[in-house]
Each structure stands twice: as structure tokens, then as C-alpha cells.
Short mmCIF file of C-alpha atoms and ligand atoms in Angstrom, two decimals:
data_model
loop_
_atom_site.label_atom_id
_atom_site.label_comp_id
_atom_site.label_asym_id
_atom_site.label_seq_id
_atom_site.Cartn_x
_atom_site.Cartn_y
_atom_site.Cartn_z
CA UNK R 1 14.71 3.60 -1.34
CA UNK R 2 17.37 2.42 -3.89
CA UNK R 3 20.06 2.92 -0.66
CA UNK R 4 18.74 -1.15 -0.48
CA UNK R 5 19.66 -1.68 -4.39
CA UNK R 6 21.98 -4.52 -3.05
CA UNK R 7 18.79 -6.11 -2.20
CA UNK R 8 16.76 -5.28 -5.64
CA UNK R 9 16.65 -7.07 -8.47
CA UNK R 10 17.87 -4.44 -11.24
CA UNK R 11 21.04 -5.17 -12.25
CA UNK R 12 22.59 -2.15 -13.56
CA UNK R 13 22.23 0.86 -11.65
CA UNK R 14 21.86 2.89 -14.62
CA UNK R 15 18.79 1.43 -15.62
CA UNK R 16 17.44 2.69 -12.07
CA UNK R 17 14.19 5.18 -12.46
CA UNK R 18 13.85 7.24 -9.56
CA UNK R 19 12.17 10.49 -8.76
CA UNK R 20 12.90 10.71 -5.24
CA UNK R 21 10.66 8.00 -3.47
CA UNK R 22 11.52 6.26 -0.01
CA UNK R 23 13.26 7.17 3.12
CA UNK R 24 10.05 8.82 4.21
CA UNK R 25 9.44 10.02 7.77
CA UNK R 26 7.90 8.37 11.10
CA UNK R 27 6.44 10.88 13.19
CA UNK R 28 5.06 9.58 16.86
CA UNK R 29 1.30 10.32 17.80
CA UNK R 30 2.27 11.57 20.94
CA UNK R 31 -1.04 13.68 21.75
CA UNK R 32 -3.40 10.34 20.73
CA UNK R 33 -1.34 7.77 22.46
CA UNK R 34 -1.70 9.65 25.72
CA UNK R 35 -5.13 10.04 25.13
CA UNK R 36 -5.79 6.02 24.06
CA UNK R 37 -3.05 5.43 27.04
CA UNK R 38 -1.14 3.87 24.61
CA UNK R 39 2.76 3.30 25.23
CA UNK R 40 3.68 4.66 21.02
CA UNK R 41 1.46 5.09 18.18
CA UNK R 42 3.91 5.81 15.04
CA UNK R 43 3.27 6.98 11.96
CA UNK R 44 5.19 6.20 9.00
CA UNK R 45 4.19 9.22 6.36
CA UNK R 46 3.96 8.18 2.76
CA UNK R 47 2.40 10.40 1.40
CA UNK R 48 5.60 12.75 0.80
CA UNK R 49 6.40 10.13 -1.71
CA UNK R 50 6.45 11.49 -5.85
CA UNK R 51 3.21 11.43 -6.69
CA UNK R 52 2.09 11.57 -3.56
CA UNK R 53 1.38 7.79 -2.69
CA UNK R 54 3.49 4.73 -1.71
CA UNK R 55 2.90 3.41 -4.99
CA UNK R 56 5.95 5.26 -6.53
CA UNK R 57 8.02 2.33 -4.21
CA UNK R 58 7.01 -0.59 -6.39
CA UNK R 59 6.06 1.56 -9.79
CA UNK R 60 10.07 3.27 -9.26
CA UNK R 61 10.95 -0.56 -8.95
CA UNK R 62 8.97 -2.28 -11.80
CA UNK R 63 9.66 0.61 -13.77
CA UNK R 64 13.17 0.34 -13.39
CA UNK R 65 13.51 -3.37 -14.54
CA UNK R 66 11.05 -3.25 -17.36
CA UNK R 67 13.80 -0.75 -18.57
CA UNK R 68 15.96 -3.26 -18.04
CA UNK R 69 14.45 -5.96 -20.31
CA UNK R 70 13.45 -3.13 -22.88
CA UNK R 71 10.11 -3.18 -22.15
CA UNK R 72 7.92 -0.23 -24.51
CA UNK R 73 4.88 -0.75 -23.49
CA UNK R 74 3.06 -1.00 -19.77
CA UNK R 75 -0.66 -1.21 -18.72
CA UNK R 76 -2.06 -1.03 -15.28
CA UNK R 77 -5.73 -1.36 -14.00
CA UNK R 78 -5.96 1.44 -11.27
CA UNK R 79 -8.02 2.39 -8.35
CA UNK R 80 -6.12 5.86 -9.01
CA UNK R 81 -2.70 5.84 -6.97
CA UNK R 82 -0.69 3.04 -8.92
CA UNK R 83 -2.26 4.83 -12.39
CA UNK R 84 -0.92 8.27 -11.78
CA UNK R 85 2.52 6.72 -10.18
CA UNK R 86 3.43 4.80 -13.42
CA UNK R 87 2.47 7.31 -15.69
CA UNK R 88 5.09 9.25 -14.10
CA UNK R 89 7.91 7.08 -13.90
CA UNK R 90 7.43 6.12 -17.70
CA UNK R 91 7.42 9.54 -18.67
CA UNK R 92 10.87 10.03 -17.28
CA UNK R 93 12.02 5.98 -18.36
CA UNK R 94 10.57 7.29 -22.25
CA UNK R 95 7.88 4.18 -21.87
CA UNK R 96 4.63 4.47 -22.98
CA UNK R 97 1.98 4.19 -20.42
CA UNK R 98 -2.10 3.00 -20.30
CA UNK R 99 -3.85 3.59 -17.16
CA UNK R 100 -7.23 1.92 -16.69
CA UNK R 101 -9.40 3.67 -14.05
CA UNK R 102 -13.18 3.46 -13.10
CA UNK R 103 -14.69 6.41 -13.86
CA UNK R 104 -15.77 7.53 -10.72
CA UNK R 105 -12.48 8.30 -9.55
CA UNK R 106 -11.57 12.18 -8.65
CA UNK R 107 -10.48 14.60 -11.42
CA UNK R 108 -7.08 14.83 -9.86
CA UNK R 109 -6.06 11.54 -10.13
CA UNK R 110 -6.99 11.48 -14.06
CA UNK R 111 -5.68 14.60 -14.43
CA UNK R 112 -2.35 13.56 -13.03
CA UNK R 113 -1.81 10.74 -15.90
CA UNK R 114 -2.80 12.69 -18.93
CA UNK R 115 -0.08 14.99 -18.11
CA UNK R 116 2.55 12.45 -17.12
CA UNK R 117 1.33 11.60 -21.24
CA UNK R 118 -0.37 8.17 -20.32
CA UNK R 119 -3.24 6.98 -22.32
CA UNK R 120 -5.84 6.82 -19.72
CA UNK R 121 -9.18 4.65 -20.32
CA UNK R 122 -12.20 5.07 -17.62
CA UNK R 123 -14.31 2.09 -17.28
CA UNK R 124 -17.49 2.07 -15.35
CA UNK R 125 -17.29 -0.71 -12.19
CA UNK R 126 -14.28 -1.44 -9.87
CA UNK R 127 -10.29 -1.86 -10.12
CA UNK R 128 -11.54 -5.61 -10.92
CA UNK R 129 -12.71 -5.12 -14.45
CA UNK R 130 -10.21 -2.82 -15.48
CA UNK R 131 -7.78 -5.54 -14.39
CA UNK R 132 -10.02 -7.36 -17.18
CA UNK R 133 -9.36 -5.57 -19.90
CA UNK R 134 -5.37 -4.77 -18.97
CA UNK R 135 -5.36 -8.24 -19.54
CA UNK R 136 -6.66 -8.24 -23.45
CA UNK R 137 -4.72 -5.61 -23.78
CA UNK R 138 -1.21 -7.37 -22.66
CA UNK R 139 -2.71 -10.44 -24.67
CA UNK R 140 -3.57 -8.43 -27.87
CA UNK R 141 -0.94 -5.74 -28.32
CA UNK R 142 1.42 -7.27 -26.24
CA UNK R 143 1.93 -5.01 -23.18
CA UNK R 144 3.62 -5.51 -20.36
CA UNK R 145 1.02 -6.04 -17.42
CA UNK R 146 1.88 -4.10 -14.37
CA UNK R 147 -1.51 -5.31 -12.29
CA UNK R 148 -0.98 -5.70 -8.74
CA UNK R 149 1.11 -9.24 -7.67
CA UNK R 150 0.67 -10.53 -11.13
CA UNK R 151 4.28 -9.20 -11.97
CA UNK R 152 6.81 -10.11 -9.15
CA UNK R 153 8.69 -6.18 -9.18
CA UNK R 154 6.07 -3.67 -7.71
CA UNK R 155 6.43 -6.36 -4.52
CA UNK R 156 10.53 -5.84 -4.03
CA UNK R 157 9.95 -1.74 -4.50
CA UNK R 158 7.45 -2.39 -1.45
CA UNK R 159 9.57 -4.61 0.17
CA UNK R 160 12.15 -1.18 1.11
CA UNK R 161 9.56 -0.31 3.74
CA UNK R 162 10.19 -3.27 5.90
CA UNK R 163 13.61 -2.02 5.60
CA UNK R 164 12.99 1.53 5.97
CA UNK R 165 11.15 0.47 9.33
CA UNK R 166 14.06 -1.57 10.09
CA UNK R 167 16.25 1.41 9.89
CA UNK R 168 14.96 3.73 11.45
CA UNK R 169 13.54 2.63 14.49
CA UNK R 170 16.79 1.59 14.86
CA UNK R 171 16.93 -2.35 14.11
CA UNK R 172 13.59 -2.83 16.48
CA UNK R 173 10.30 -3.36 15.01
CA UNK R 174 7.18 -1.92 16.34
CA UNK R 175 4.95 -4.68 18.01
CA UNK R 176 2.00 -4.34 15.47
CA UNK R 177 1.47 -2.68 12.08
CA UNK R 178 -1.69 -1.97 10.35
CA UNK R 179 -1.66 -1.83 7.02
CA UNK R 180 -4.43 -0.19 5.01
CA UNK R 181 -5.29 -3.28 2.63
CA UNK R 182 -6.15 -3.34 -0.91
CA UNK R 183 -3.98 -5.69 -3.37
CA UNK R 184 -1.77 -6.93 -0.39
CA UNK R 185 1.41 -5.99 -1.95
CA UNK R 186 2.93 -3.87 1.33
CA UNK R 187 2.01 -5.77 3.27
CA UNK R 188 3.85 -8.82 1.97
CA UNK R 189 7.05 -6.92 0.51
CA UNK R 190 7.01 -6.07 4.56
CA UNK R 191 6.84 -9.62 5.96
CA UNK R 192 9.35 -10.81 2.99
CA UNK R 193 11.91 -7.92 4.43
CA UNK R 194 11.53 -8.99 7.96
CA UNK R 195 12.33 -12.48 7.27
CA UNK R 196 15.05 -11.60 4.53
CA UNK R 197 16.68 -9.42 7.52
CA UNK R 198 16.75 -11.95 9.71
CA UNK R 199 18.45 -13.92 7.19
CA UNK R 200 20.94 -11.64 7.08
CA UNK R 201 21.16 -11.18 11.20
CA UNK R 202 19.77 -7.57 10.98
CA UNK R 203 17.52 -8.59 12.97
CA UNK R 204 16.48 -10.52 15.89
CA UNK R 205 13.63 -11.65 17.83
CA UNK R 206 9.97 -11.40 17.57
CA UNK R 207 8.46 -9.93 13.77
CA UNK R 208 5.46 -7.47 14.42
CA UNK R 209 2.03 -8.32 14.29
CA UNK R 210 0.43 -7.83 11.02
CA UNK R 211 -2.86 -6.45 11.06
CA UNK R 212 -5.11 -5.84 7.65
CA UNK R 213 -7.59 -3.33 7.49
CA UNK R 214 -10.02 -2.63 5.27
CA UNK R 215 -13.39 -0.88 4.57
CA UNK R 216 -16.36 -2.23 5.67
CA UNK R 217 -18.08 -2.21 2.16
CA UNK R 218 -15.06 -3.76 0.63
CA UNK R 219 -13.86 -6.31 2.88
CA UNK R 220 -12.84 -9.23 1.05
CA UNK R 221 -10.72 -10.10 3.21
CA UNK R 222 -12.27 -10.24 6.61
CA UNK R 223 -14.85 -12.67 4.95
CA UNK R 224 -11.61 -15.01 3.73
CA UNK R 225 -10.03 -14.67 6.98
CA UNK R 226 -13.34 -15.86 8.90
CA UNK R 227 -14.91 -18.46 6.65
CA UNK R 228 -11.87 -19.37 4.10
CA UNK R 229 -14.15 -17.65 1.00
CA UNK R 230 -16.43 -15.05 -0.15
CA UNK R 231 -20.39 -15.61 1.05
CA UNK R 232 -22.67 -15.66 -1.45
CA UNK R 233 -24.58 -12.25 -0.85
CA UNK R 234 -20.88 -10.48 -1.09
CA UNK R 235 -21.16 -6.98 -2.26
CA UNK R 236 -18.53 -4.90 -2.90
CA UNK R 237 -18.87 -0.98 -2.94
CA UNK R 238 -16.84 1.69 -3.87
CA UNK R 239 -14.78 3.24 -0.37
CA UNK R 240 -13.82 6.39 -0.18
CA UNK R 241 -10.79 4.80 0.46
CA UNK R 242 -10.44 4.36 -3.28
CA UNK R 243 -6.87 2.53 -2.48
CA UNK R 244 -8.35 -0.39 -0.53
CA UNK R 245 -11.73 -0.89 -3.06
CA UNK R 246 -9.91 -4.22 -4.00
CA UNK R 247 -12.75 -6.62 -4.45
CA UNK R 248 -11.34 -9.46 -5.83
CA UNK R 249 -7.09 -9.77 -4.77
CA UNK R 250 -5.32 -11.73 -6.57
CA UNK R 251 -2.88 -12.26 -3.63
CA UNK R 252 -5.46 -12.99 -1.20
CA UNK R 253 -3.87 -16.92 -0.06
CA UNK R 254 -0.10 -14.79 0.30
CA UNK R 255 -2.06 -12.26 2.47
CA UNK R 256 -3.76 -14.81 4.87
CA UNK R 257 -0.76 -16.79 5.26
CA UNK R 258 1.16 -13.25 6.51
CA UNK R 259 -1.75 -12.46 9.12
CA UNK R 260 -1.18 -16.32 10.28
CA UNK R 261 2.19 -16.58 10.37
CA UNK R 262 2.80 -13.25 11.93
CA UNK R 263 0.00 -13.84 14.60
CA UNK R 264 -2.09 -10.70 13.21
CA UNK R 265 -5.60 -9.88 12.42
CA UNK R 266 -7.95 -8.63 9.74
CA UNK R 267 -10.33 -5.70 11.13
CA UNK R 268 -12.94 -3.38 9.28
CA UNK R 269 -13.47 0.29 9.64
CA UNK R 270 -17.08 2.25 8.52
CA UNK R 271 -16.94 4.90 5.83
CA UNK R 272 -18.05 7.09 8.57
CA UNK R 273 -15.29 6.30 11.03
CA UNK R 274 -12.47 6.62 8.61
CA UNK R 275 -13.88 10.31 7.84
CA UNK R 276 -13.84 10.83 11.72
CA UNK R 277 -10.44 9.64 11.66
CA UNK R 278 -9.30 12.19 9.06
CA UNK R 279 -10.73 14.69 11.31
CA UNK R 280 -9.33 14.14 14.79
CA UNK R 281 -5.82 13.06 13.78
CA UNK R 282 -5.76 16.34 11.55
CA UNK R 283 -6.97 18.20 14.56
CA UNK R 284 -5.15 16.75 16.76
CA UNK R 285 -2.13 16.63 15.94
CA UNK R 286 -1.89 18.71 12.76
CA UNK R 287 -1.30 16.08 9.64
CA UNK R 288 -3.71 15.20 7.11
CA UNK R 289 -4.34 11.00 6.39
CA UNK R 290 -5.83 10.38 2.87
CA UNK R 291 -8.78 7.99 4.22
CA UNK R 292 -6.65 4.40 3.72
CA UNK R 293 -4.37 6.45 6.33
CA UNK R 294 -7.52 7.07 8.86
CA UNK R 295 -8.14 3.62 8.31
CA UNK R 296 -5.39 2.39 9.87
CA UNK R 297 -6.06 5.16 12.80
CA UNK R 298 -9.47 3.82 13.47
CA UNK R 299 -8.41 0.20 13.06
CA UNK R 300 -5.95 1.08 15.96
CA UNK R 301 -8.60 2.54 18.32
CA UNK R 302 -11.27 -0.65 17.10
CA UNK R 303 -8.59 -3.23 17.97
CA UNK R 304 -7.68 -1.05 21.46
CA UNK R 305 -11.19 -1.45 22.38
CA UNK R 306 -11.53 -4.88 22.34
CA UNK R 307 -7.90 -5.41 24.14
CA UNK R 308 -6.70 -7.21 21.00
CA UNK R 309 -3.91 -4.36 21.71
CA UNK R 310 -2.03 -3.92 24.80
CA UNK R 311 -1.24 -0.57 26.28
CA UNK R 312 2.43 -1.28 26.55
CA UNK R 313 2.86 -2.22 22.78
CA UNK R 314 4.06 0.38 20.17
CA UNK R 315 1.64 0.30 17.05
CA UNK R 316 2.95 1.30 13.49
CA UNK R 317 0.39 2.79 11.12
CA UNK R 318 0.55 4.58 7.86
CA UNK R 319 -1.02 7.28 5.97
CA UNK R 320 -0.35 5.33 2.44
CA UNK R 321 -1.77 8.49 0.23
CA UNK R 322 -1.87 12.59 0.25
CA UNK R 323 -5.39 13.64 1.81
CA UNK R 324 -5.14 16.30 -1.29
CA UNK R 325 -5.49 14.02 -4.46
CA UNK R 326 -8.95 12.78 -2.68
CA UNK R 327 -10.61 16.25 -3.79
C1 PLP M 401 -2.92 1.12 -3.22
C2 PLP M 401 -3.15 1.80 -1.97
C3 PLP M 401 -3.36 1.07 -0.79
C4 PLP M 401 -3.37 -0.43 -0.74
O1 PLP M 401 -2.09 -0.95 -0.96
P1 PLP M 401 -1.83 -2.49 -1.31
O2 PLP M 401 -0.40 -2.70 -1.06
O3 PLP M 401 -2.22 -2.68 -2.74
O4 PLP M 401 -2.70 -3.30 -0.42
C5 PLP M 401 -3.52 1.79 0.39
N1 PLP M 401 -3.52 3.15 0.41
C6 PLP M 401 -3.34 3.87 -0.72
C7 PLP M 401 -3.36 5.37 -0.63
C8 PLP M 401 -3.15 3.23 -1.95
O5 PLP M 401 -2.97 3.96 -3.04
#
């Protein structure tokens, strides 16, 4: 990703931390698109990235420019992904790391940080209360708080995929892209890309269609999007789709405004359906979605039903995670 470092804020290219993330593939659906009579259904594969999420984007990013201010110490509240992604990039930047993770996250993903040499603290509850106590912590001992939108870096590292999409389909957008939504953070680096490409006369024309999904027993923002809050009797539950078990984002007015603007939508998938999902696209077409990946894939079909997508648009999804740290 740092092929964009013209457009990243790090100023020295030596303080760059990379381990290899970005420039990861888009493979075309072809066997589900004729099925769905769809004109394209990409795929934009993210889970080839170092620690096998598209967290390393903003961690490599935020990583890079807290070496840059001489940062020593970091602290993230985790739903797993971002945990195990800055542990790694610290160990290689020689800054110490503290993960906070609920405790009923898989083995793999705690694993993962204790030997990238994080400190790693379980909590019982959601991402939101270890966000809680990532915040004594900065206050107390002074760490630097790497929580999701409350520092402005992780956003530019996620920004590269707008670029990335940019690229390599060739300087035309896809018509819609559904974005498996937790913290917001891709899918606002994206729309700040598109319009900072424009700028720039990259591109032209019509921006895709923005379209957040999310699981039906976390689905903050569906409720936002159709009654501008949270109802009372709102209950978040732990997804399977540990990535988008964001009760509370902090970005949520950023995230509505990119849905608006861009003409999109906010949809829900059942726990159910996005283990279906994991099951025909692997079938089908041979390539394993963690479950925020099937998310997107069911979203697609959900939003197909109900003609919210036409047949002669090409959708852009994304498997966000590897389908092997879920075990
Ligand atoms: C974090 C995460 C998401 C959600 O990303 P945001 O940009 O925070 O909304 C989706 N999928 C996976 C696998 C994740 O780790």
C-alpha cells in the first residue's frame, strides 16, 4: 500500500513499518453472478493481508507515524483482528503493545498477540468496554490510544483501498460496494479516496454506492440509519462476525453521512445466512470468506432481491478477514 506514500501522512520513509500489506487481489464471482444474473460480482480479497485481516492497512499506517513522533507505548481495545495486527507491527517498530479483547474471542486470535510479545488483557463483554478501559489506560500511564477513529492514522492506511480499487479496475469504480461494517473506518478512508481522486482528476464521474452491512444482532447502525438513534430495547450480541460486533461506533454521524452522500444503504444479514454464505461461495467457487466476508455476499443477494440492485451494475464486496483465524 505505501506505493500511495505521496498521499500518507508519514514523513520520512524510513520511519515506514511494513510487513507486506496492500495491493491485494480482486477476483470476479463469475459462477454466482451468472447464477444471481448479475452483470459482475467482484471480490476484493483481504485476507492475504499480514496477519491475515485488512487491519494491517491502518495498524502498518498508525504504526508507522507513532514511530514517527516516538511513540513507546500503544493500546487498542479489540474485537480480535486490529489486536493481533498491532501486536505485530510493534514487534517489528520495537513498540510495546496492549491488546484488550473480550474473552470470548477464539484461541487463535489471542494466541497471535502473545507471540507478536503484546500484553494482552481479556475482559468479559464487547469491543465497547475494552475501549473503556484503553482509555484509563492512555489516561493513567500515558499510552498512546490506537481505538478505532479516535486517532486520525488507522483511517489514511484504510484510505489505500479506495485507491487500490481505483487502480486496478483500471480508473472505474464498481457501481456499489458493500462493506462489512463494524467501526466504519473502511468505509470512510474509501469515500475520502474517491473524493481526494477526484481532486486530483484520477477520476471522473459517478462515486459507487456505499452500502453498510452488518449483523442482525449487532446492528447499530441500521437502527441510526432508520430512526436517527438507538431504540430503547437495543441489544447487542456477540456475531460470529466478531469484526462487525461494534455496538457502540464512535464514527457512527461520519458513517451516515457516507451512505447519504454516496446514495447507499445500510442492510442486515442473520447469523444463519452469513454461515450459508461461507458455504456456497466456498463451494462454489472455491475461496473461503471469514463470516464479515459472507456478510457482504448475503447482503448482495438480500439487496438483489428486493431490486435495490440492478442486474446491469457491477457490485464490489470483500472478504475483510482469513476464514482460518475464526477456528
Ligand atoms: C474490523 C473488521 C471489520 C470492520 O471494519 P471497520 O472498518 O472497523 O468497520 C470487518 N471485517 C473484519 C474481518 C474485521 O477485522
Amino acid at each position: 500500500m505505501w506505493r500511495y506514500a505521496e498521499l500518507l501522512p508519514v514523513f520520512d520513509e524510513k520511519n515506514i513499518v511494513s510487513l507486506g500489506e496492500g495491493w491485494t487481489p480482486i477476483h470476479s464471482l463469475d459462477k454466482l453472478a451468472q447464477k444471481t444474473n448479475i452483470a459482475k460480482i467482484l471480490i476484493k480479497d483481504e485476507s492475504v493481508n499480514p496477519t491475515g485481516s485488512f487491519k494491517a492497512r491502518g495498524i502498518s499506517m498508525a504504526i508507522s507515524k507513532a514511530k514517527e513522533f516516538g511513540i513507546e507505548n500503544v493500546v487498542i481495545p479489540t474485537a480480535g483482528n486490529a489486536g493481533g495486527a498491532m501486536a505485530a507491527y510493534c514487534a517489528k517498530a520495537d513498540i510495546k503493545a496492549t491488546v484488550i479483547m473480550p474473552r470470548h474471542t477464539t484461541e487463535t486470535l489471542k494466541e497471535e498477540c502473545r507471540l507478536f510479545g503484546a500484553e494482552l488483557i481479556l475482559l468479559d463483554g464487547l469491543i465497547d468496554k475494552c475501549g473503556k478501559l484503553a482509555k484509563q489506560l492512555s489516561e493513567e500511564k500515558g499510552y498512546f490510544d490506537m481505538s478505532t477513529m479516535k486517532e486520525p492514522y488507522r483511517l489514511e492506511g484504510k484510505k489505500t483501498l479506495g485507491f487500490e480499487i481505483a487502480e486496478q479496475l483500471n480508473w472505474r469504480l464498481p457501481d456499489v460496494i458493500i462493506y462489512p461494517t463494524g467501526g466504519g473506518t473502511g468505509l470512510i478512508g474509501m469515500w475520502k479516496a474517491f473524493k481526494e481522486m477526484k481532486k486530483l482528476g484520477w477520476i471522473k464521474g459517478k462515486l459507487p454506492k456505499m452500502v453498510i452491512v452488518q449483523s442482525e444482532i449487532c446492528a447499530p447502525m441500521m437502527e441510526i440509519f432508520k430512526s436517527g438513534a438507538l431504540s430503547n430495547n437495543y441489544n447487542p450480541q456477540p456475531s460470529l462476525a466478531y469484526g462487525l460486533a461494534v455496538p457502540f461506533p464512535f464514527a457512527k454521524d461520519l458513517m451516515i453521512q457516507v451512505v447519504q452522500e454516496s446514495k447507499g444503504t445500510v442492510i442486515t444479514v442473520s447469523e444463519d445466512q452469513i454461515q450459508q454464505g461461507i458455504r456456497e461461495v466456498a463451494s462454489q467457487e472455491g475461496m473461503l470468506l471469514s463470516p464479515e466476508g459472507s456478510a457482504t455476499y448475503k447482503g448482495m443477494q438480500k439487496l438483489l432481491t428486493n431490486a435495490w440492485i440492478k442486474e446491469d451494475e457491477t457490485i464490489l464486496l470483500f472478504n475483510t478477514g482469513s476464514w482460518y483465524k475464526y477456528r
